[in-house]
Amino acid sequence: MRTFEDATLDAVDLLQQQDIRLPYRSVIVDEAQDMGPQALTLIRRLVQPQQADDLFIVGDGHQRIYRRKTTMSQCGIQIVGRSRKLRFNYRTTEETRRFASAILEGVSVDDLDGGEDRGDDYRSLLHGSEPQVAGFPTQAAECLGIAEQIQALLEEGIVSQDICVATRTRKYRDKINDHLVSAGLPTLVLSQQIDNRNVAGVRLATMHRVKGLEFRYMILAVISEGTVPLPLALGSTDDPVERRQNELNERALLHVAATRALASPMPVSLARICRWQPNSLWKSVDAGPN
């Protein structure tokens, strides 16, 4: 069985061995941080012979949620002296930026070419309310709290498709969706389909699914120890390097989900709050129904 990486290298070999020239003058790449060396090597081969400014690549190591890591130079892409870091965020608020950045505090993130990206030297130009992390004693209480928060937003005039509930797993996504439906709230579960904003309904999706999307309000549900980070994703490895990388991927995933909020993320958790959330933002909620 051939993997995606194997097939990509086969394509590179084919282009090289048969000296195939494709009819492309330039290539634009987004989300480069999630591309491995095979994909980037193929991208470099798409434009031959090489020309000045024939590649435009955008990426952010802080948003790497898959275990694909490489350097541009190893793939034949030379960016030394040709790269630029964007330092102003025009999409999310400064409060959301600080919240999301705190999730990755203290970890080393690469700059896609072998260096280190500090991640603390950019700012947002917009301002909004501070995120508040709410803790609930039971899953039923959490679902009730989420439903009440959504109802309050709808009563303020927020359209349903501007609200998204994101979870780490499909299991929790579906459980919360069932509760919202039983509460009479309009919902739309995002799986593989395109998010058509002309279709009403509060969106429910996994954190992986919301990558690349944005919503006015994001409710990050079940952000609790035992779920975030997901034990299955951390694995049972004894290799400290591999375990650190697995944990970094989980932290980056939560970071990405938080940055999908245009206004303010609203994280909620069960019992024990996720280890990466600032304790100063956490507030417990009295027990609801069991």
Coordinates of C-alpha atoms in Angstrom, one line a residue:
M1 CA 0.0 0.0 0.0
R2 CA 1.3 3.4 -1.0
T3 CA 1.0 6.3 1.4
F4 CA 0.3 9.9 0.4
E5 CA 3.9 10.7 1.0
D6 CA 5.0 7.8 -1.2
A7 CA 2.7 9.0 -4.0
T8 CA 4.1 12.5 -3.7
L9 CA 7.7 11.3 -4.0
D10 CA 6.6 9.2 -7.0
A11 CA 5.4 12.4 -8.6
V12 CA 8.7 14.2 -7.9
D13 CA 10.6 11.3 -9.4
L14 CA 8.4 11.4 -12.5
L15 CA 9.0 15.1 -13.0
Q16 CA 12.7 14.8 -12.6
Q17 CA 13.4 11.6 -14.6
Q18 CA 11.3 12.6 -17.6
D19 CA 12.2 16.3 -17.3
I20 CA 8.5 17.2 -17.5
R21 CA 7.8 21.0 -17.6
L22 CA 4.4 21.9 -16.3
P23 CA 2.7 25.1 -17.6
Y24 CA 3.0 27.0 -14.3
R25 CA 4.8 30.3 -13.8
S26 CA 4.1 30.6 -10.1
V27 CA 2.7 28.8 -7.2
I28 CA 0.9 30.2 -4.1
V29 CA 0.9 28.0 -1.0
D30 CA -1.1 28.5 2.2
E31 CA -0.9 26.6 5.5
A32 CA 2.6 25.6 4.7
Q33 CA 3.3 24.5 8.3
D34 CA 1.2 21.4 7.8
M35 CA 3.1 20.3 4.7
G36 CA 5.9 17.7 5.0
P37 CA 9.1 17.6 3.0
Q38 CA 7.6 15.5 0.2
A39 CA 4.8 18.0 -0.5
L40 CA 7.2 21.0 -0.4
T41 CA 9.7 19.3 -2.7
L42 CA 6.9 18.6 -5.2
I43 CA 5.8 22.2 -5.0
R44 CA 9.3 23.4 -5.8
R45 CA 9.3 21.1 -8.9
L46 CA 6.1 22.5 -10.2
V47 CA 7.8 25.6 -11.7
Q48 CA 10.8 24.7 -13.9
P49 CA 13.1 26.3 -14.7
Q50 CA 13.1 28.3 -11.4
Q51 CA 12.4 32.0 -11.8
A52 CA 12.6 34.9 -9.4
D53 CA 9.6 35.2 -7.1
D54 CA 8.0 32.0 -8.5
L55 CA 6.8 30.8 -5.1
F56 CA 4.7 32.7 -2.5
I57 CA 4.4 30.7 0.7
V58 CA 2.5 31.5 3.8
G59 CA 2.7 29.5 7.0
D60 CA 2.6 29.7 10.8
G61 CA 4.4 27.1 13.0
H62 CA 2.1 27.9 15.9
Q63 CA -0.7 26.4 13.9
R64 CA 0.9 23.1 13.0
I65 CA -1.6 20.5 14.0
Y66 CA -0.2 17.6 12.0
R67 CA 3.2 15.8 12.5
R68 CA 4.7 17.2 9.4
K69 CA 7.8 19.3 10.0
T70 CA 10.6 20.3 7.7
T71 CA 12.7 23.2 6.6
M72 CA 12.3 25.0 3.3
S73 CA 15.9 24.8 2.4
Q74 CA 15.9 21.0 2.6
C75 CA 13.2 21.0 0.0
G76 CA 15.0 23.2 -2.4
I77 CA 13.2 26.4 -1.4
Q78 CA 15.6 29.2 -0.4
I79 CA 14.0 31.8 1.8
V80 CA 17.0 33.3 3.6
G81 CA 16.8 37.0 3.2
R82 CA 13.5 36.6 1.4
S83 CA 11.1 36.0 4.3
R84 CA 9.0 38.4 6.2
K85 CA 7.1 38.1 9.4
L86 CA 3.6 39.6 9.6
R87 CA 3.3 41.4 13.0
F88 CA -0.3 42.8 12.8
N89 CA -3.4 40.7 13.1
Y90 CA -6.4 42.3 11.5
R91 CA -8.9 39.5 12.1
T92 CA -9.1 38.6 15.8
T93 CA -9.1 40.9 18.8
E94 CA -6.1 41.5 21.0
E95 CA -7.9 39.8 23.9
T96 CA -8.4 36.6 21.8
R97 CA -4.7 36.8 20.6
R98 CA -3.4 36.9 24.2
F99 CA -5.7 34.1 25.2
A100 CA -4.6 31.9 22.3
S101 CA -0.9 32.8 22.7
A102 CA -1.0 31.8 26.4
I103 CA -1.9 28.2 25.3
L104 CA 1.6 28.0 23.6
E105 CA 3.4 29.9 26.3
G106 CA 6.8 28.4 27.1
V107 CA 7.1 26.1 24.1
S108 CA 9.6 26.4 21.2
V109 CA 8.0 26.8 17.7
D110 CA 10.0 26.8 14.5
D111 CA 9.9 29.4 11.8
L112 CA 9.6 26.8 9.0
D113 CA 13.3 27.1 8.0
G114 CA 15.2 25.8 11.0
G115 CA 15.0 28.8 13.2
E116 CA 12.7 29.7 16.2
D117 CA 9.6 31.9 16.1
R118 CA 9.1 33.6 19.4
G119 CA 5.4 34.3 18.7
D120 CA 5.1 37.2 21.2
D121 CA 6.1 40.0 18.8
Y122 CA 2.8 40.5 17.0
R123 CA -0.4 42.4 18.0
S124 CA -4.0 42.6 17.0
L125 CA -5.5 46.0 16.1
L126 CA -9.0 45.1 17.3
H127 CA -10.2 45.0 20.9
G128 CA -13.1 43.1 22.5
S129 CA -14.1 41.4 25.7
E130 CA -11.9 39.1 27.7
P131 CA -12.5 35.3 27.3
Q132 CA -14.0 33.7 30.4
V133 CA -13.4 30.0 31.0
A134 CA -16.4 28.4 32.8
G135 CA -16.2 25.1 34.6
F136 CA -19.1 22.7 35.1
P137 CA -19.4 19.8 37.5
T138 CA -21.2 17.4 35.0
Q139 CA -21.7 17.0 31.3
A140 CA -25.4 17.7 31.6
A141 CA -24.6 21.0 33.4
E142 CA -22.1 21.9 30.7
C143 CA -24.6 21.1 27.9
L144 CA -27.2 23.2 29.6
G145 CA -24.7 26.1 30.1
I146 CA -23.7 26.0 26.4
A147 CA -27.4 26.0 25.4
E148 CA -28.1 29.0 27.6
Q149 CA -25.1 30.9 26.2
I150 CA -26.2 30.2 22.6
Q151 CA -29.8 31.3 23.4
A152 CA -28.5 34.5 25.0
L153 CA -26.5 35.3 21.8
L154 CA -29.4 34.6 19.6
E155 CA -31.6 36.9 21.7
E156 CA -28.9 39.6 21.2
G157 CA -29.5 39.3 17.4
I158 CA -26.5 37.2 16.6
V159 CA -27.4 34.9 13.6
S160 CA -27.0 31.2 14.4
Q161 CA -24.4 30.6 11.6
D162 CA -22.1 33.0 13.3
I163 CA -21.8 30.7 16.4
C164 CA -19.7 27.6 16.5
V165 CA -19.2 24.9 19.2
A166 CA -15.9 23.1 18.8
T167 CA -14.9 19.9 20.5
R168 CA -11.8 17.8 20.5
T169 CA -13.7 14.6 19.4
R170 CA -16.7 13.7 17.3
K171 CA -18.2 11.9 20.2
Y172 CA -18.6 15.1 22.3
R173 CA -19.6 17.1 19.2
D174 CA -22.5 14.8 18.6
K175 CA -23.5 14.6 22.3
I176 CA -23.7 18.4 22.5
N177 CA -25.5 18.6 19.2
D178 CA -28.2 16.2 20.5
H179 CA -28.7 18.3 23.6
L180 CA -29.0 21.5 21.6
V181 CA -31.5 20.0 19.2
S182 CA -33.6 18.7 22.2
A183 CA -33.5 22.3 23.5
G184 CA -35.0 23.5 20.3
L185 CA -31.9 25.3 19.0
P186 CA -31.1 25.2 15.2
T187 CA -27.8 23.3 14.6
L188 CA -25.7 22.2 11.7
V189 CA -22.9 19.6 12.2
L190 CA -19.9 20.3 10.0
S191 CA -18.2 17.1 8.9
Q192 CA -16.7 17.0 5.4
Q193 CA -19.1 19.4 3.6
I194 CA -18.4 23.1 2.8
D195 CA -19.7 25.5 5.4
N196 CA -22.5 27.3 3.5
R197 CA -23.2 30.4 5.5
N198 CA -26.5 30.8 3.8
V199 CA -27.8 27.8 5.7
A200 CA -28.9 28.6 9.2
G201 CA -27.9 26.7 12.3
V202 CA -25.3 26.9 15.1
R203 CA -22.2 25.1 13.8
L204 CA -20.8 22.1 15.7
A205 CA -17.5 20.7 14.6
T206 CA -14.3 19.2 15.8
M207 CA -11.2 21.4 16.4
H208 CA -9.6 19.9 13.3
R209 CA -12.6 20.8 11.2
V210 CA -12.7 24.5 12.1
K211 CA -9.1 25.0 10.9
G212 CA -9.3 27.7 8.2
L213 CA -12.8 28.8 9.2
E214 CA -13.9 31.7 11.4
F215 CA -16.9 32.6 13.4
R216 CA -18.0 35.6 15.4
Y217 CA -18.4 33.5 18.5
M218 CA -16.5 30.2 19.3
I219 CA -17.6 28.0 22.2
L220 CA -14.7 25.6 23.0
A221 CA -16.4 22.7 24.8
V222 CA -15.1 20.0 27.1
I223 CA -11.7 21.7 27.5
S224 CA -10.9 19.4 30.4
E225 CA -8.1 17.2 31.6
G226 CA -8.6 13.8 30.0
T227 CA -10.0 15.3 26.8
V228 CA -7.6 18.1 26.0
P229 CA -5.0 16.9 25.5
L230 CA -6.5 13.7 24.1
P231 CA -4.6 10.7 25.7
L232 CA -4.9 8.8 22.4
A233 CA -3.1 11.6 20.5
L234 CA -0.4 11.8 23.1
G235 CA 0.3 8.1 22.7
S236 CA 2.0 5.7 25.0
T237 CA 5.6 6.3 23.8
D238 CA 8.5 6.4 26.2
D239 CA 10.4 8.7 23.8
P240 CA 10.5 12.1 25.5
V241 CA 11.0 13.9 22.1
E242 CA 8.1 12.2 20.5
R243 CA 5.9 12.8 23.5
R244 CA 6.8 16.6 23.5
Q245 CA 5.9 16.8 19.8
N246 CA 2.6 15.0 20.4
E247 CA 1.8 17.4 23.2
L248 CA 2.8 20.4 21.1
N249 CA 0.4 19.3 18.3
E250 CA -2.4 19.1 20.9
R251 CA -1.6 22.6 22.2
A252 CA -1.4 24.0 18.7
L253 CA -4.8 22.4 17.9
L254 CA -6.4 24.2 20.9
H255 CA -4.6 27.4 19.9
V256 CA -6.0 27.2 16.3
A257 CA -9.5 26.6 17.6
A258 CA -9.3 29.6 19.9
T259 CA -8.1 31.9 17.1
R260 CA -11.2 31.1 15.0
A261 CA -13.2 33.5 17.1
L262 CA -13.6 37.0 15.6
A263 CA -15.1 38.4 18.8
S264 CA -14.2 36.3 21.8
P265 CA -13.7 32.5 22.4
M266 CA -15.9 31.0 25.2
P267 CA -14.1 28.0 26.6
V268 CA -16.1 25.7 28.9
S269 CA -14.8 22.6 30.7
L270 CA -15.9 19.8 32.9
A271 CA -14.6 19.5 36.5
R272 CA -10.8 19.8 35.9
I273 CA -9.8 22.6 33.6
C274 CA -7.3 21.9 30.8
R275 CA -3.7 22.4 32.0
W276 CA -3.0 25.0 29.3
Q277 CA -5.8 27.5 30.2
P278 CA -4.8 30.6 32.3
N279 CA -6.2 30.0 35.9
S280 CA -7.0 33.7 36.1
L281 CA -9.7 33.3 33.5
W282 CA -11.4 30.3 35.0
K283 CA -14.6 30.5 37.0
S284 CA -16.6 27.6 38.3
V285 CA -20.4 27.3 37.8
D286 CA -22.7 25.9 40.4
A287 CA -23.9 22.4 39.8
G288 CA -26.7 21.9 37.4
P289 CA -28.7 18.8 36.6
N290 CA -26.8 15.5 36.8

